[in-house]
Amino acid sequence: RSGAAKLISILAVTGWSLRAQNTMTFIDEARQSYQDAKDNILKSAEEMPEQYYAFRVAAGSRTFGDIVRDIAARQVNVCSTINGQSHPTREYSNHKTDLIQALKRSMDECNSAYASVTPLNADQEVGSGIIRHSKLHLLFLNATRDHQAYGELMVYLEAEGFIPPSDQAHIVPVD
C-alpha cells in the first residue's frame, strides 16, 4: 500500500471514530425532541388561564382543553405501549387543574419510556395485533405528535394575546 492510501485509511477511521463519539444517537435525538416539546406543552397548559380552556379558535374546532386532554391520552397510549403495559382508559374533566395533572401523569409515563429505550432494545417491536412498531419508531412518533400539538396550542395562546413559551426566550425588553 502506498503512504497516501494508508494516510487516507487512518484519517477515515479516525474521523469516523471521532464523529461517532461526538454525535447524538437516534435515541438521544428522540429524547431531546420530546423534552423540547414536553417543556413547551406543559408551560402552555400552565400559563393559559382557566377561562380559556373552553376557548375555540373557530366554530367546530377543539377547545384548548380538548387539545391538552388529547395530548395526555395519546402520550399514555404510546408510552405505555413502549413500557409494555396496557393502555389505561381514563376520563378527564375539563378543568385546568385536572388536565394538567393528567398531562403530568402522561409525561411521567413517557419519561419512563424514553429512559427505558437503549441501543439494545430500540428495534424491539411492541404493540398488539397488526399495529406493531419498534420502540424507537414510537419515541419519534410521540415526539412528532407532541410538536404538532404544541403548534396547535401556540395558535390558541396567540389568539388570546399570550406569548407561547418557545417564543418567550426571544423577547427583548424595550426601554
mmCIF file of C-alpha atoms in Angstrom:
data_model
loop_
_atom_site.group_PDB
_atom_site.id
_atom_site.type_symbol
_atom_site.label_atom_id
_atom_site.label_comp_id
_atom_site.label_asym_id
_atom_site.label_seq_id
_atom_site.Cartn_x
_atom_site.Cartn_y
_atom_site.Cartn_z
ATOM 1 C CA ARG A 1 0.000 0.000 0.000
ATOM 2 C CA SER A 2 1.167 3.474 -0.721
ATOM 3 C CA GLY A 3 1.755 6.015 2.020
ATOM 4 C CA ALA A 4 -1.124 8.115 0.729
ATOM 5 C CA ALA A 5 -3.542 5.161 0.862
ATOM 6 C CA LYS A 6 -2.501 4.369 4.443
ATOM 7 C CA LEU A 7 -2.928 8.005 5.437
ATOM 8 C CA ILE A 8 -6.401 8.148 3.884
ATOM 9 C CA SER A 9 -7.368 4.937 5.702
ATOM 10 C CA ILE A 10 -6.096 6.246 9.030
ATOM 11 C CA LEU A 11 -7.872 9.589 8.565
ATOM 12 C CA ALA A 12 -11.099 7.853 7.574
ATOM 13 C CA VAL A 13 -11.081 5.561 10.619
ATOM 14 C CA THR A 14 -10.024 8.367 12.977
ATOM 15 C CA GLY A 15 -12.626 10.715 11.546
ATOM 16 C CA TRP A 16 -15.318 8.062 11.862
ATOM 17 C CA SER A 17 -14.487 7.283 15.483
ATOM 18 C CA LEU A 18 -14.405 10.989 16.380
ATOM 19 C CA ARG A 19 -17.723 11.502 14.618
ATOM 20 C CA ALA A 20 -19.238 8.559 16.479
ATOM 21 C CA GLN A 21 -18.054 9.988 19.807
ATOM 22 C CA ASN A 22 -19.479 13.445 19.151
ATOM 23 C CA THR A 23 -22.771 12.527 17.522
ATOM 24 C CA MET A 24 -26.002 12.003 19.388
ATOM 25 C CA THR A 25 -27.652 8.658 18.845
ATOM 26 C CA PHE A 26 -31.102 8.442 17.314
ATOM 27 C CA ILE A 27 -32.389 7.630 20.792
ATOM 28 C CA ASP A 28 -30.763 10.798 22.173
ATOM 29 C CA GLU A 29 -32.323 12.809 19.347
ATOM 30 C CA ALA A 30 -35.762 11.389 20.144
ATOM 31 C CA ARG A 31 -35.285 12.182 23.825
ATOM 32 C CA GLN A 32 -34.207 15.759 23.093
ATOM 33 C CA SER A 33 -37.087 16.316 20.701
ATOM 34 C CA TYR A 34 -39.562 15.001 23.272
ATOM 35 C CA GLN A 35 -38.020 17.113 26.045
ATOM 36 C CA ASP A 36 -38.362 20.286 23.975
ATOM 37 C CA ALA A 37 -41.994 19.582 23.115
ATOM 38 C CA LYS A 38 -42.826 18.409 26.648
ATOM 39 C CA ASP A 39 -41.483 21.588 28.228
ATOM 40 C CA ASN A 40 -43.416 23.827 25.829
ATOM 41 C CA ILE A 41 -46.660 21.865 26.193
ATOM 42 C CA LEU A 42 -46.563 21.876 29.983
ATOM 43 C CA LYS A 43 -45.720 25.589 30.152
ATOM 44 C CA SER A 44 -48.551 26.342 27.707
ATOM 45 C CA ALA A 45 -51.045 24.378 29.779
ATOM 46 C CA GLU A 46 -49.902 26.041 32.994
ATOM 47 C CA GLU A 47 -49.810 29.579 31.601
ATOM 48 C CA MET A 48 -53.201 29.533 29.853
ATOM 49 C CA PRO A 49 -55.812 30.872 32.286
ATOM 50 C CA GLU A 50 -58.643 28.501 33.245
ATOM 51 C CA GLN A 51 -61.313 30.529 31.428
ATOM 52 C CA TYR A 52 -59.541 29.969 28.096
ATOM 53 C CA TYR A 53 -59.548 26.186 28.378
ATOM 54 C CA ALA A 54 -63.015 26.278 26.752
ATOM 55 C CA PHE A 55 -61.829 28.653 24.002
ATOM 56 C CA ARG A 56 -62.178 27.575 20.353
ATOM 57 C CA VAL A 57 -60.265 29.408 17.631
ATOM 58 C CA ALA A 58 -63.118 28.706 15.204
ATOM 59 C CA ALA A 59 -66.558 27.153 15.293
ATOM 60 C CA GLY A 60 -66.244 23.379 15.272
ATOM 61 C CA SER A 61 -62.607 23.382 16.359
ATOM 62 C CA ARG A 62 -61.398 21.692 19.502
ATOM 63 C CA THR A 63 -61.030 23.701 22.667
ATOM 64 C CA PHE A 64 -57.657 24.380 24.235
ATOM 65 C CA GLY A 65 -58.629 21.903 26.968
ATOM 66 C CA ASP A 66 -59.533 19.275 24.347
ATOM 67 C CA ILE A 67 -56.038 19.519 22.898
ATOM 68 C CA VAL A 68 -54.410 19.170 26.326
ATOM 69 C CA ARG A 69 -56.665 16.171 27.082
ATOM 70 C CA ASP A 70 -55.795 14.551 23.736
ATOM 71 C CA ILE A 71 -52.063 15.029 24.337
ATOM 72 C CA ALA A 72 -52.334 13.334 27.736
ATOM 73 C CA ALA A 73 -54.402 10.430 26.389
ATOM 74 C CA ARG A 74 -52.140 9.854 23.373
ATOM 75 C CA GLN A 75 -48.970 10.001 25.424
ATOM 76 C CA VAL A 76 -50.320 7.421 27.863
ATOM 77 C CA ASN A 77 -51.261 5.135 24.967
ATOM 78 C CA VAL A 78 -47.953 5.410 23.123
ATOM 79 C CA CYS A 79 -45.651 5.397 26.129
ATOM 80 C CA SER A 80 -47.444 2.605 27.997
ATOM 81 C CA THR A 81 -47.001 0.530 24.821
ATOM 82 C CA ILE A 82 -43.253 1.217 24.892
ATOM 83 C CA ASN A 83 -43.245 0.325 28.594
ATOM 84 C CA GLY A 84 -45.030 -2.964 27.878
ATOM 85 C CA GLN A 85 -48.123 -2.007 29.842
ATOM 86 C CA SER A 86 -51.794 -1.947 28.948
ATOM 87 C CA HIS A 87 -53.352 1.335 27.979
ATOM 88 C CA PRO A 88 -55.307 2.625 30.935
ATOM 89 C CA THR A 89 -58.623 4.188 29.986
ATOM 90 C CA ARG A 90 -59.249 7.412 31.821
ATOM 91 C CA GLU A 91 -61.912 10.037 31.751
ATOM 92 C CA TYR A 92 -60.619 13.562 32.074
ATOM 93 C CA SER A 93 -62.588 16.551 33.294
ATOM 94 C CA ASN A 94 -62.422 19.882 31.522
ATOM 95 C CA HIS A 95 -60.872 21.688 34.472
ATOM 96 C CA LYS A 96 -57.395 23.118 34.044
ATOM 97 C CA THR A 97 -56.046 21.583 37.258
ATOM 98 C CA ASP A 98 -57.294 18.093 36.356
ATOM 99 C CA LEU A 99 -55.969 18.329 32.806
ATOM 100 C CA ILE A 100 -52.547 19.490 33.986
ATOM 101 C CA GLN A 101 -52.424 16.571 36.431
ATOM 102 C CA ALA A 102 -53.353 14.176 33.599
ATOM 103 C CA LEU A 103 -50.699 15.762 31.412
ATOM 104 C CA LYS A 104 -48.055 15.357 34.115
ATOM 105 C CA ARG A 105 -49.044 11.696 34.643
ATOM 106 C CA SER A 106 -48.749 11.064 30.911
ATOM 107 C CA MET A 107 -45.360 12.774 30.882
ATOM 108 C CA ASP A 108 -44.224 10.572 33.776
ATOM 109 C CA GLU A 109 -45.203 7.540 31.691
ATOM 110 C CA CYS A 110 -43.275 8.942 28.738
ATOM 111 C CA ASN A 111 -40.237 9.876 30.827
ATOM 112 C CA SER A 112 -40.074 6.221 31.834
ATOM 113 C CA ALA A 113 -40.488 5.088 28.233
ATOM 114 C CA TYR A 114 -37.793 7.401 26.868
ATOM 115 C CA ALA A 115 -35.399 6.359 29.643
ATOM 116 C CA SER A 116 -36.019 2.654 29.021
ATOM 117 C CA VAL A 117 -35.064 2.576 25.343
ATOM 118 C CA THR A 118 -31.447 1.626 24.694
ATOM 119 C CA PRO A 119 -29.460 0.650 21.610
ATOM 120 C CA LEU A 120 -30.092 -2.974 22.604
ATOM 121 C CA ASN A 121 -33.904 -2.726 22.600
ATOM 122 C CA ALA A 122 -34.654 0.221 20.284
ATOM 123 C CA ASP A 123 -35.601 -2.097 17.414
ATOM 124 C CA GLN A 124 -37.815 -4.306 19.602
ATOM 125 C CA GLU A 125 -41.338 -4.460 18.210
ATOM 126 C CA VAL A 126 -44.124 -3.567 20.609
ATOM 127 C CA GLY A 127 -47.841 -3.183 20.204
ATOM 128 C CA SER A 128 -50.622 -5.614 19.544
ATOM 129 C CA GLY A 129 -52.260 -7.243 16.578
ATOM 130 C CA ILE A 130 -51.242 -5.794 13.259
ATOM 131 C CA ILE A 131 -50.229 -2.467 14.789
ATOM 132 C CA ARG A 132 -46.655 -3.129 15.836
ATOM 133 C CA HIS A 133 -43.734 -0.738 15.703
ATOM 134 C CA SER A 134 -40.210 -0.548 17.042
ATOM 135 C CA LYS A 135 -39.719 1.281 20.309
ATOM 136 C CA LEU A 136 -37.561 3.858 18.524
ATOM 137 C CA HIS A 137 -40.315 4.492 15.974
ATOM 138 C CA LEU A 138 -42.793 5.117 18.788
ATOM 139 C CA LEU A 139 -40.394 7.515 20.536
ATOM 140 C CA PHE A 140 -40.178 9.632 17.385
ATOM 141 C CA LEU A 141 -43.910 9.287 16.691
ATOM 142 C CA ASN A 142 -44.734 10.591 20.156
ATOM 143 C CA ALA A 143 -42.261 13.487 19.935
ATOM 144 C CA THR A 144 -43.508 14.443 16.468
ATOM 145 C CA ARG A 145 -47.152 14.410 17.565
ATOM 146 C CA ASP A 146 -46.205 16.470 20.630
ATOM 147 C CA HIS A 147 -44.601 19.118 18.415
ATOM 148 C CA GLN A 148 -47.688 19.179 16.203
ATOM 149 C CA ALA A 149 -49.961 19.545 19.225
ATOM 150 C CA TYR A 150 -47.764 22.298 20.632
ATOM 151 C CA GLY A 151 -48.177 24.114 17.311
ATOM 152 C CA GLU A 152 -51.931 23.968 17.861
ATOM 153 C CA LEU A 153 -51.588 25.261 21.417
ATOM 154 C CA MET A 154 -49.488 28.164 20.104
ATOM 155 C CA VAL A 155 -52.376 29.277 17.878
ATOM 156 C CA TYR A 156 -54.724 29.353 20.864
ATOM 157 C CA LEU A 157 -52.222 31.210 23.047
ATOM 158 C CA GLU A 158 -51.514 33.811 20.378
ATOM 159 C CA ALA A 159 -55.218 34.272 19.573
ATOM 160 C CA GLU A 160 -55.764 35.300 23.194
ATOM 161 C CA GLY A 161 -52.722 37.584 23.270
ATOM 162 C CA PHE A 162 -50.340 35.283 25.135
ATOM 163 C CA ILE A 163 -46.753 34.630 24.075
ATOM 164 C CA PRO A 164 -46.027 30.919 23.528
ATOM 165 C CA PRO A 165 -43.260 29.502 25.742
ATOM 166 C CA SER A 166 -40.940 28.800 22.806
ATOM 167 C CA ASP A 167 -41.084 32.493 21.856
ATOM 168 C CA GLN A 168 -40.623 33.893 25.359
ATOM 169 C CA ALA A 169 -36.840 33.469 25.340
ATOM 170 C CA HIS A 170 -36.607 35.646 22.226
ATOM 171 C CA ILE A 171 -38.272 38.691 23.713
ATOM 172 C CA VAL A 172 -36.007 41.671 24.114
ATOM 173 C CA PRO A 173 -37.186 44.227 26.674
ATOM 174 C CA VAL A 174 -37.832 47.666 25.227
ATOM 175 C CA ASP A 175 -36.901 50.670 27.347
#
